[in-house]
C-alpha positions as semicolon CSV with decimal commas, in nm:
position;residue;x (nm);y (nm);z (nm)
1;M;-4,393;3,074;-6,180
2;K;-4,398;2,688;-6,232
3;W;-4,597;2,585;-6,542
4;A;-4,717;2,267;-6,367
5;D;-4,869;2,470;-6,093
6;R;-5,088;2,678;-6,342
7;T;-5,427;2,582;-6,513
8;W;-5,501;2,599;-6,872
9;C;-5,710;2,888;-6,787
10;E;-5,435;3,084;-6,646
11;L;-5,149;3,000;-6,863
12;P;-5,252;3,210;-7,164
13;R;-5,274;3,522;-6,948
14;D;-4,931;3,407;-6,792
15;L;-4,777;3,397;-7,119
16;R;-4,936;3,736;-7,266
17;E;-4,800;3,909;-6,966
18;A;-4,442;3,745;-7,026
19;D;-4,435;3,827;-7,396
20;C;-4,499;3,471;-7,464
21;A;-4,173;3,350;-7,319
22;A;-4,114;3,029;-7,136
23;I;-3,830;2,860;-6,971
24;L;-3,707;2,496;-7,007
25;P;-3,448;2,372;-6,767
26;V;-3,252;2,063;-6,897
27;G;-3,003;1,898;-6,690
28;A;-2,868;1,541;-6,652
29;T;-2,857;1,268;-6,420
30;E;-2,489;1,148;-6,393
31;Q;-2,192;1,047;-6,173
32;H;-2,025;1,358;-6,040
33;G;-1,732;1,210;-5,845
34;P;-1,736;1,061;-5,511
35;H;-1,848;1,383;-5,334
36;L;-2,155;1,499;-5,538
37;G;-2,499;1,347;-5,592
38;T;-2,583;1,249;-5,945
39;G;-2,845;1,502;-5,965
40;M;-2,623;1,798;-5,948
41;D;-2,691;1,905;-6,308
42;F;-3,067;1,919;-6,310
43;I;-3,091;2,049;-5,958
44;L;-2,852;2,340;-6,060
45;A;-3,103;2,406;-6,385
46;E;-3,424;2,393;-6,175
47;K;-3,297;2,602;-5,891
48;L;-3,161;2,868;-6,126
49;C;-3,462;2,888;-6,354
50;E;-3,701;2,862;-6,054
51;K;-3,558;3,200;-5,930
52;V;-3,505;3,365;-6,293
53;S;-3,893;3,261;-6,354
54;K;-4,000;3,468;-6,050
55;R;-3,782;3,755;-6,160
56;T;-3,903;3,759;-6,528
57;G;-4,252;3,631;-6,520
58;A;-4,168;3,391;-6,767
59;P;-4,347;3,047;-6,688
60;M;-4,094;2,767;-6,598
61;L;-4,168;2,440;-6,779
62;P;-4,097;2,115;-6,583
63;T;-3,734;2,025;-6,548
64;L;-3,581;1,758;-6,797
65;P;-3,357;1,549;-6,547
66;Y;-3,180;1,342;-6,810
67;G;-2,944;1,436;-7,062
68;C;-2,669;1,306;-7,325
69;S;-2,419;1,177;-7,064
70;L;-2,260;0,931;-7,266
71;G;-1,922;1,029;-7,240
72;H;-1,906;0,965;-6,834
73;S;-1,905;0,598;-6,929
74;R;-2,028;0,299;-6,740
75;R;-1,723;0,305;-6,500
76;W;-1,884;0,481;-6,221
77;P;-2,270;0,365;-6,125
78;G;-2,523;0,636;-6,129
79;T;-2,516;0,779;-6,481
80;I;-2,839;0,760;-6,650
81;A;-2,791;0,883;-7,036
82;L;-3,011;0,953;-7,312
83;Q;-2,884;0,907;-7,677
84;P;-2,849;1,248;-7,868
85;I;-3,137;1,168;-8,095
86;T;-3,357;1,083;-7,796
87;L;-3,283;1,415;-7,624
88;I;-3,336;1,591;-7,971
89;T;-3,692;1,430;-8,014
90;I;-3,801;1,490;-7,655
91;V;-3,719;1,873;-7,668
92;K;-3,839;1,916;-8,006
93;E;-4,187;1,763;-7,898
94;I;-4,174;1,960;-7,592
95;G;-4,123;2,267;-7,791
96;D;-4,407;2,171;-8,023
97;W;-4,646;2,151;-7,746
98;A;-4,518;2,462;-7,574
99;Y;-4,573;2,635;-7,917
100;H;-4,946;2,517;-7,930
101;S;-4,998;2,642;-7,566
102;G;-4,896;3,011;-7,674
103;V;-4,515;3,007;-7,633
104;R;-4,321;3,218;-7,896
105;R;-4,010;3,269;-7,706
106;L;-3,839;2,945;-7,585
107;F;-3,533;2,967;-7,343
108;I;-3,368;2,637;-7,304
109;V;-3,132;2,642;-7,019
110;N;-2,901;2,392;-7,012
111;S;-2,665;2,272;-6,735
112;H;-2,478;1,982;-6,885
113;V;-2,225;2,047;-7,121
114;T;-2,261;1,781;-7,361
115;N;-2,651;1,858;-7,405
116;A;-2,547;2,146;-7,624
117;A;-2,502;1,982;-7,941
118;P;-2,849;1,786;-7,932
119;L;-3,022;2,083;-7,795
120;R;-2,903;2,296;-8,092
121;C;-3,047;2,031;-8,320
122;S;-3,374;2,088;-8,146
123;L;-3,355;2,456;-8,179
124;E;-3,291;2,420;-8,556
125;M;-3,607;2,190;-8,603
126;L;-3,824;2,389;-8,388
127;R;-3,764;2,732;-8,575
128;A;-3,775;2,566;-8,914
129;E;-4,131;2,421;-8,851
130;H;-4,263;2,733;-8,635
131;D;-4,181;3,031;-8,839
132;D;-4,307;3,293;-8,553
133;M;-4,120;3,087;-8,282
134;M;-3,777;3,199;-8,155
135;V;-3,577;2,949;-7,938
136;A;-3,249;3,021;-7,732
137;V;-3,007;2,757;-7,579
138;V;-2,825;2,904;-7,265
139;N;-2,549;2,717;-7,122
140;T;-2,553;2,815;-6,753
141;A;-2,170;2,796;-6,704
142;T;-2,143;3,048;-6,989
143;I;-2,437;3,281;-6,932
144;S;-2,187;3,549;-6,881
145;E;-1,810;3,617;-6,892
146;R;-1,790;3,652;-6,492
147;V;-1,993;3,314;-6,469
148;R;-1,775;3,152;-6,718
149;A;-1,430;3,264;-6,536
150;A;-1,569;3,104;-6,206
151;H;-1,646;2,780;-6,375
152;F;-1,331;2,734;-6,567
153;A;-1,085;2,859;-6,299
154;D;-0,945;2,520;-6,196
155;A;-0,987;2,325;-6,499
156;E;-1,048;2,373;-6,889
157;D;-1,253;2,036;-6,904
158;W;-1,417;2,074;-6,556
159;H;-1,667;1,833;-6,389
160;A;-1,771;1,831;-6,036
161;N;-1,503;2,096;-5,963
162;A;-1,455;2,385;-5,712
163;A;-1,751;2,592;-5,902
164;E;-2,010;2,318;-5,909
165;T;-1,957;2,203;-5,561
166;A;-1,951;2,551;-5,443
167;L;-2,278;2,591;-5,613
168;M;-2,414;2,276;-5,430
169;L;-2,270;2,383;-5,093
170;A;-2,492;2,693;-5,138
171;E;-2,807;2,555;-5,285
172;A;-2,827;2,195;-5,228
173;P;-2,598;2,086;-4,919
174;A;-2,748;1,763;-4,888
175;I;-2,589;1,619;-5,186
176;V;-2,251;1,723;-5,109
177;R;-2,021;1,469;-4,903
178;T;-1,815;1,738;-4,733
179;D;-1,578;1,477;-4,572
180;L;-1,473;1,357;-4,882
181;L;-1,389;1,694;-5,061
182;P;-1,028;1,692;-4,958
183;L;-0,978;1,363;-5,126
184;S;-1,168;1,421;-5,455
185;D;-0,936;1,648;-5,653
186;D;-0,826;1,525;-5,990
187;Q;-0,638;1,708;-6,254
188;D;-0,740;1,793;-6,590
189;R;-0,559;1,541;-6,836
190;T;-0,741;1,708;-7,173
191;S;-0,507;1,987;-7,232
192;G;-0,326;1,940;-7,594
193;L;-0,533;1,644;-7,705
194;V;-0,646;1,598;-8,054
195;F;-0,961;1,372;-7,966
196;A;-1,237;1,409;-7,720
197;H;-1,191;1,134;-7,484
198;P;-1,454;0,968;-7,256
199;V;-1,426;1,049;-6,882
200;N;-1,312;0,703;-6,804
201;R;-0,998;0,789;-6,976
202;T;-0,938;1,129;-6,851
203;S;-1,009;1,102;-6,485
204;L;-0,944;0,862;-6,194
205;N;-1,259;0,934;-5,993
206;G;-1,499;1,110;-6,238
207;V;-1,389;1,460;-6,114
208;T;-1,206;1,728;-6,326
209;G;-1,071;1,994;-6,110
210;F;-1,048;2,066;-5,746
211;P;-1,350;2,051;-5,533
212;S;-1,150;2,064;-5,207
213;R;-1,138;2,455;-5,300
214;A;-1,516;2,507;-5,295
215;L;-1,634;2,761;-5,030
216;V;-2,008;2,810;-4,969
217;E;-1,961;3,190;-5,002
218;D;-1,833;3,154;-5,330
219;G;-2,106;2,950;-5,426
220;R;-2,377;3,212;-5,318
221;E;-2,190;3,457;-5,501
222;L;-2,164;3,257;-5,817
223;F;-2,547;3,164;-5,800
224;D;-2,658;3,517;-5,756
225;W;-2,454;3,616;-6,057
226;M;-2,624;3,336;-6,261
227;V;-2,947;3,445;-6,146
228;E;-2,895;3,828;-6,233
229;D;-2,721;3,763;-6,565
230;L;-2,974;3,468;-6,697
231;S;-3,267;3,724;-6,583
232;A;-3,128;4,006;-6,782
233;L;-3,065;3,777;-7,087
234;I;-3,436;3,673;-7,071
235;E;-3,578;4,030;-7,018
236;K;-3,363;4,131;-7,331
237;G;-3,494;3,845;-7,525
238;K;-3,835;3,896;-7,439
239;S;-3,846;4,228;-7,652
240;E;-3,639;4,106;-7,918
241;K;-3,757;4,065;-8,276
242;P;-3,596;3,902;-8,598
243;P;-3,358;4,181;-8,762
244;L;-3,572;4,102;-9,110
245;D;-3,926;4,022;-9,144
246;F;-3,919;3,741;-9,421
247;C;-4,101;3,422;-9,395
248;Y;-3,917;3,097;-9,365
249;F;-4,135;2,928;-9,615
250;G;-4,076;3,207;-9,890
251;G;-4,333;3,428;-10,020
252;G;-4,150;3,763;-9,927
253;A;-4,184;3,978;-9,619
254;G;-4,437;3,963;-9,354
255;T;-4,398;3,666;-9,097
256;S;-4,697;3,613;-8,881
257;D;-4,582;3,683;-8,540
258;K;-4,852;3,563;-8,304
259;S;-4,671;3,704;-7,977
260;Q;-4,772;4,069;-8,069
């Protein structure tokens, strides 16, 4: 269920039926080697969350297609990066307005690794301001152990690797340049390093991993796992309550949970 397709008359009922839960997909627009389109991250977030929204009934907010991609440098054209503080502010303000529309359980689904720190900051700010709002940041590559194992199979610091390429072969084949797959492999050079180096100093072509190993059937299986495991996580979160009922702003027990 897409938030953007619903009217202001319909959304209150939609949210009540979904235990006041909503999903915010967050991706990035950045280089993904010579063989993948720059929209890979936000395309994955959108396709995944659309399927999960249909399963769980939680409305899906419009996808945020830009992220904190500063690490990809300006060596390769195509990356459009936000500063961390910009991403923090955007997601915080989206969360504020979602709260005032009735959202009390916000699932931020992130498909770009270095969005994680800014999104955590947004989470901290939202829950500090809205005492009866719960926020989760879920990173698509680590939804579950089986999903994580598939992503990390060919590189620890993976990017545009076999897993991401297989996912796009299965779900968005138009952005894959299949003729370039045999030429796009590049090894992971980050093992044992003390510092976190930008991609221009760790990769020859913007790739870390082995996209030549990608198979469409592996992508279909991995995407199905991601849909299943994220849906289960959101269903669990729809009924979760805080372990203790103390107000953030003091004054003893008794938070005002407007989702009930």
